[in-house]
Coordinates of C-alpha atoms and ligand atoms in Angstrom, one line a residue:
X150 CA 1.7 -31.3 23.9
X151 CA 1.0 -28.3 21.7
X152 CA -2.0 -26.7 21.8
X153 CA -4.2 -27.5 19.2
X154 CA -5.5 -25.4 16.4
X155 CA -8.9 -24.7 18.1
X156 CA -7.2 -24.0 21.3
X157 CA -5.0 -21.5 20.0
X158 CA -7.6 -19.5 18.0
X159 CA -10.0 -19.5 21.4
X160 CA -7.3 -18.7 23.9
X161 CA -6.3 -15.7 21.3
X162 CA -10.0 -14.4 21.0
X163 CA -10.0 -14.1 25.2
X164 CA -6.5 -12.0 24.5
X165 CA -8.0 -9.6 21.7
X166 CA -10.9 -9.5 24.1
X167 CA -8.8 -8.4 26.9
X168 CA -6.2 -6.0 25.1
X169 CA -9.5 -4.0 23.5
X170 CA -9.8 -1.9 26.8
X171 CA -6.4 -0.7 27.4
X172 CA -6.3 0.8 23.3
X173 CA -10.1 2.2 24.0
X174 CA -8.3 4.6 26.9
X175 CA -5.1 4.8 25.2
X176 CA -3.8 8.6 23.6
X177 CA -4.1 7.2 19.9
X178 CA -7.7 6.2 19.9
X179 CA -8.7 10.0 20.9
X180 CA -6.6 10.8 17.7
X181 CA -8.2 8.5 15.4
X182 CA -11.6 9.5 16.2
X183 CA -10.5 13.2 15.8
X184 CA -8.5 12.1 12.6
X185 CA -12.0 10.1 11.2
X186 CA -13.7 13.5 12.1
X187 CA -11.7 15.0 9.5
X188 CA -12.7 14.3 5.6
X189 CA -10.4 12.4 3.8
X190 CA -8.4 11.1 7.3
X191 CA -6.0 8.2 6.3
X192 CA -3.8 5.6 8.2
X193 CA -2.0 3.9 5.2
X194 CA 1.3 4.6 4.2
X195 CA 3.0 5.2 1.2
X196 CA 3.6 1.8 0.6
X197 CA 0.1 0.6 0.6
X198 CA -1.9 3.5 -0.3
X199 CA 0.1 3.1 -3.8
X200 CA -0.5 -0.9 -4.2
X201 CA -4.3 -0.3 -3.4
X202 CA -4.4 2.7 -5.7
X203 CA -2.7 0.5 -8.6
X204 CA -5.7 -1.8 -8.4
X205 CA -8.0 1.2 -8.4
X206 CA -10.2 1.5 -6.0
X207 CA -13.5 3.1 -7.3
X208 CA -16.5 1.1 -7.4
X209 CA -14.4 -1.6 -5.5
X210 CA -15.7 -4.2 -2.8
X211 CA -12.8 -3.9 -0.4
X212 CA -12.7 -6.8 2.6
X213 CA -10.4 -6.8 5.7
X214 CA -9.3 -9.7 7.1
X215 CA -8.4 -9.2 11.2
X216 CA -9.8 -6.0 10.9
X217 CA -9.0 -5.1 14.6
X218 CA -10.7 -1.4 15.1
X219 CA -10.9 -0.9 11.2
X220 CA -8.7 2.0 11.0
X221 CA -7.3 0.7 7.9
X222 CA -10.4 -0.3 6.3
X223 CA -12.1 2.8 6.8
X224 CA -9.1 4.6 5.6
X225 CA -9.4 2.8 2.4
X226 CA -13.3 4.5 2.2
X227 CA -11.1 7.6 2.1
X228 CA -8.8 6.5 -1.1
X229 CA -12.4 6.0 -3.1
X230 CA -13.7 2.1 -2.2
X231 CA -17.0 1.5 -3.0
X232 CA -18.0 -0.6 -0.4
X233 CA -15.6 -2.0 3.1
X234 CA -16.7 -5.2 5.1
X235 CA -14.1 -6.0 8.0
X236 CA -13.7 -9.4 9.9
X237 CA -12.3 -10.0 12.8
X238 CA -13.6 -12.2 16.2
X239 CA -13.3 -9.2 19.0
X240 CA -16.7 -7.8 19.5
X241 CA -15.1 -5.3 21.6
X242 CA -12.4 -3.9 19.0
X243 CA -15.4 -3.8 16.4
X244 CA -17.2 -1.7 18.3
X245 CA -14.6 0.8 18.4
X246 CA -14.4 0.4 14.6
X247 CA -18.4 1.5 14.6
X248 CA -17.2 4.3 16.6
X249 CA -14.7 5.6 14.3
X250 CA -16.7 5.2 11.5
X251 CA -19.3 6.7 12.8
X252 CA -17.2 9.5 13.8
X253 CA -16.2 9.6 10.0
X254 CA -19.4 8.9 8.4
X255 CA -18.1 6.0 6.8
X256 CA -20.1 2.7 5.7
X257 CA -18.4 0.0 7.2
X258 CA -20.0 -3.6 7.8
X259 CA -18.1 -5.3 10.6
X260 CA -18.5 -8.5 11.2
X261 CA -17.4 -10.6 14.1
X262 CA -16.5 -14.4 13.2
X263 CA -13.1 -16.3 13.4
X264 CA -11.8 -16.2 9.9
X265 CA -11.8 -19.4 8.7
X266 CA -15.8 -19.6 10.0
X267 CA -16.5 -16.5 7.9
X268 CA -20.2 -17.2 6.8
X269 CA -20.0 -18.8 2.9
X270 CA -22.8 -15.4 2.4
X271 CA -19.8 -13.7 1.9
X272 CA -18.1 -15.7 -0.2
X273 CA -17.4 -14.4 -4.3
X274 CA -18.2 -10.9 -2.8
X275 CA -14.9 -8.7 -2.9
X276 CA -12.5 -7.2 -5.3
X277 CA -9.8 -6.7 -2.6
X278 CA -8.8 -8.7 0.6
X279 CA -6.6 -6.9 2.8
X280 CA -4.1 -8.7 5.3
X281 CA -2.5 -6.3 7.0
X282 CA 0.4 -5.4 10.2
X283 CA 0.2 -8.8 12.5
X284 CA -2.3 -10.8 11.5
X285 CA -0.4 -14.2 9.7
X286 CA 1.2 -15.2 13.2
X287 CA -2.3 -15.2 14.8
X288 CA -3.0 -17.8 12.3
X289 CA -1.8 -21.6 13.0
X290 CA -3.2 -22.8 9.7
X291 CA -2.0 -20.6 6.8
X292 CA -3.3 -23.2 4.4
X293 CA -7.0 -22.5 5.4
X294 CA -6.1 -19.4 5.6
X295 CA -5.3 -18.2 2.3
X296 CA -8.3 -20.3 0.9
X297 CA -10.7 -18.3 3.3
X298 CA -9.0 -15.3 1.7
X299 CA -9.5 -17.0 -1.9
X300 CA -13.0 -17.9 -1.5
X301 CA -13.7 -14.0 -0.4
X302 CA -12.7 -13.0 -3.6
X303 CA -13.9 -12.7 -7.0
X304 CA -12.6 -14.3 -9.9
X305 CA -9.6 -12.0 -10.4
X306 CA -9.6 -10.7 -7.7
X307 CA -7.1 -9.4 -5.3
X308 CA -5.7 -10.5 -2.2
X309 CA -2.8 -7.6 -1.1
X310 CA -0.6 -8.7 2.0
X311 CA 1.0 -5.6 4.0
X312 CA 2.8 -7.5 6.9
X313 CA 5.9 -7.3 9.4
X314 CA 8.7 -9.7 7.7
X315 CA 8.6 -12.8 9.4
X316 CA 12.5 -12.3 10.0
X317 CA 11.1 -9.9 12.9
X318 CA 10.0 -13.4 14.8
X319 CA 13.4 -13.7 15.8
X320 CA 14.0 -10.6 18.0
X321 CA 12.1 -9.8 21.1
X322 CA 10.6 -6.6 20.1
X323 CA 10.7 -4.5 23.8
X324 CA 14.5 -5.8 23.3
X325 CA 16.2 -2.5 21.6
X326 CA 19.9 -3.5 21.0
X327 CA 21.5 -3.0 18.1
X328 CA 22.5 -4.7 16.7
X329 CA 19.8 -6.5 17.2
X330 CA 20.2 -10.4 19.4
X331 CA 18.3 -12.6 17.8
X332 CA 16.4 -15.2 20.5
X333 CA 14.4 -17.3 18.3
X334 CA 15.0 -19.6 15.2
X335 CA 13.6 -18.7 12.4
X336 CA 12.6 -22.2 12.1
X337 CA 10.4 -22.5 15.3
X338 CA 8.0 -24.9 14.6
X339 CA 5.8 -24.9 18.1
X340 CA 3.6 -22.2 18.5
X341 CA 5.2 -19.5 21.1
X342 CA 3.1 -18.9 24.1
X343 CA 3.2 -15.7 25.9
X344 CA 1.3 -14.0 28.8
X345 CA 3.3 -10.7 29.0
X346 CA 0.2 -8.9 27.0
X347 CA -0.4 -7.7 23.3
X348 CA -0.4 -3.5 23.6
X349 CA 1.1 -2.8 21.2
X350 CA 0.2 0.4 21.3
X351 CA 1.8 1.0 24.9
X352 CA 4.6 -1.6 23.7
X353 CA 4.7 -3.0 27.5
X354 CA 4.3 -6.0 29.7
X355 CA 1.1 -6.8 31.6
X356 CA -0.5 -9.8 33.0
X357 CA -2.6 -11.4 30.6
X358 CA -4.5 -14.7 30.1
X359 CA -2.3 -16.9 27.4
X360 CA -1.9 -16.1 23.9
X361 CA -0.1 -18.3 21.3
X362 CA 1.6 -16.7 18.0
X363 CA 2.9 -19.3 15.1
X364 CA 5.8 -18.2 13.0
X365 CA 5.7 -18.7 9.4
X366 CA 8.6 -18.2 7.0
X367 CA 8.3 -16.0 3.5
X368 CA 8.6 -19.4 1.8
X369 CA 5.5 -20.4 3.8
X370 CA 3.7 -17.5 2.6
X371 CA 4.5 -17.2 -0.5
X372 CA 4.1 -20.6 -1.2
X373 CA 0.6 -20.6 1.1
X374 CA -0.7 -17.7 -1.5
X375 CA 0.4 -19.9 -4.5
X376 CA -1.1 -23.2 -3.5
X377 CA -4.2 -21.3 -2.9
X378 CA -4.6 -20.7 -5.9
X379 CA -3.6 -17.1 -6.4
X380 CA -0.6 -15.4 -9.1
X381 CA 1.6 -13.6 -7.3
X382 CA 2.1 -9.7 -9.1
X383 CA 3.9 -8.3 -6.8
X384 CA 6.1 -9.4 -4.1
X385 CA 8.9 -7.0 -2.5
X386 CA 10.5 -7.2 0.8
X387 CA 11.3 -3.2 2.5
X388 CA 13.6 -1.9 4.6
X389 CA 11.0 0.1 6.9
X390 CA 9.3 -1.0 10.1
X391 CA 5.4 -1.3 10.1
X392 CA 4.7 -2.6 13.7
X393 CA 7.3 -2.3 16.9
X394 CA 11.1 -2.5 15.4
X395 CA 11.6 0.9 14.0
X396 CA 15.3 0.9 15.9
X397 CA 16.1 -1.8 13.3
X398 CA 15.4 0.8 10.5
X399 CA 18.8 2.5 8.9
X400 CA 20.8 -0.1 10.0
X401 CA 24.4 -0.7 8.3
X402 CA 23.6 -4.3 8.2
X403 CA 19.7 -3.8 7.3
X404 CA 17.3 -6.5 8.1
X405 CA 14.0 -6.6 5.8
X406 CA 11.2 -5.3 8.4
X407 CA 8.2 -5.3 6.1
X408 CA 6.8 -6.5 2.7
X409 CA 4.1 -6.4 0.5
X410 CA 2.6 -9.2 -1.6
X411 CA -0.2 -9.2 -4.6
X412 CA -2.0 -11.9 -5.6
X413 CA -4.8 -12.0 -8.0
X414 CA -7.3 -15.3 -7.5
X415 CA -6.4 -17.6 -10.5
X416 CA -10.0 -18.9 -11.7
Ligands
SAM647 C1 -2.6 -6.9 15.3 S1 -4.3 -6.9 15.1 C2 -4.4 -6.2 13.5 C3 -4.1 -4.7 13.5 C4 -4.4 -3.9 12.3 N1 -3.7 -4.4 11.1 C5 -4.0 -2.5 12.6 O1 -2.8 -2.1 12.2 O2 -4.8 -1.7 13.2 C6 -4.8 -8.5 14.8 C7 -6.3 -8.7 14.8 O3 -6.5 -10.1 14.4 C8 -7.7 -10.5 15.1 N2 -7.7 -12.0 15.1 C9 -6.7 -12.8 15.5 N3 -7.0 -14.1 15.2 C10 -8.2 -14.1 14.6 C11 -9.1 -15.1 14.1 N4 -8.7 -16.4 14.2 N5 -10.3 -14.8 13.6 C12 -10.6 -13.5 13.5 N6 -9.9 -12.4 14.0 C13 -8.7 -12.8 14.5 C14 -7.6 -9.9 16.5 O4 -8.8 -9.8 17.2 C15 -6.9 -8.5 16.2 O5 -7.9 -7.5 16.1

């Protein structure tokens, strides 16, 4: 029987919990506490630096949802935010997002709760909810979801999605061929369980206890953002890698490896 949606969210938390240690002692951790030393230190890309920046970000109430060690979110304090609150349910990866901000100076409130049991004291509160780099397949209901992200928000608000295509679910990403061998269908309904370890940092098998990832197609999200009562304002598939693929990137035959998505909350 598949493992239900509870199941899945606590086996994941003892995953998160597990990976935190091995990015704490990892090479790029040293670098983002020097980087957070430095003023004005940022993370984002291109790509998202400009969506956030097209929605201004001064005197903005910026949230993160899956915030993991909050080098994104505290990047965003960088770009001008007014104010950044991060959720995510590993104590032990926020606590090397207090570390790095601290390192940085920055503000950050970062609060450890499973999404869809973010406290209602937050809710109405933001002008930006950011989803970003591996986050949807951690989630087995989309549905509630997008309507935690919705209640987050403000009227008008706006929910920005930076995410790995979901085309990517197909591949085994320590696989390198090209071009690439597709092992999965698109269309994979059951949840796939692994215990080969989530560094993706190191990008390398260890023993770890189970962890389950659910793959969604761009129809579910889009249509997920819609039903939850967001308008879509922007919505573009890219031909650059965001996570682990970047040997698919320049490809005669290219796959879509990333996209972005902007919705504004619709009453
Ligand atoms: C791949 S990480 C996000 C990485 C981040 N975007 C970055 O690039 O640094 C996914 C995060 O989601 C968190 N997470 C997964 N499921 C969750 C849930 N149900 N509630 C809260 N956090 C969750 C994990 O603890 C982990 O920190």
């Amino acid at each position: 029987m598949p493992p239900s949606k509870d199941q899945i969210t606590a086996a994941n938390k003892a995953s998160w919990d597990e990976a935190a240690e091995r990015h704490r002692s990892h090479d790029q951790y040293a670098r983002l506490l020097a980087g957070f030393a430095r003023p004005g230190f940022s993370v984002l890309d291109a790509t998202l630096t400009g969506r956030l920046q097209s929605l201004g970000l001064a005197d903005k109430a910026v949230a993160q949802l899956c915030c993991n060690n909050a080098r994104e979110l505290l990047s965003v304090k960088n770009l001008g935010a007014a104010s950044l609150t991060g959720f995510d349910f590993s104590e032990a990866f926020l606590d090397q997002g207090r570390e790095l901000a601290a390192a940085g100076g920055i503000a950050a409130e970062l609060v450890r709760t499973e999404i869809a049991k973010i406290p209602a004291s937050y809710d109405g509160r933001f002008d930006i909810a950011m989803v970003t780099i591996g986050v949807l397949g951690w989630m087995p209901d989309l549905a509630e979801f997008f309507a935690t992200a919705r209640r987050l928000l403000k009227p008008g608000g706006h929910l920005v999605i930076y995410e790995s295509h979901p085309i990517l679910n197909m591949y085994d990403d320590r696989d390198k061929r090209l071009p690439p061998v597709a092992d999965e269908s698109y269309f994979r309904q059951e949840p796939y369980r692994s215990d080969n370890g989530l560094d993706y940092w190191r990008n390398e098998d260890y023993a770890s206890t189970a962890f389950f990832w659910t793959f969604h197609k761009m129809s579910d999200v889009v249509m997920g953002v819609l039903r939850a009562g967001f308008a879509i304002e922007d919505f573009e598939e890219l031909p650059h890698d965001v996570g682990n693929h970047s040997h698919l990137e320049n490809q005669p035959q290219q796959l879509p490896l990333s996209y972005v998505m902007v919705g504004r909350r619709e009453g």
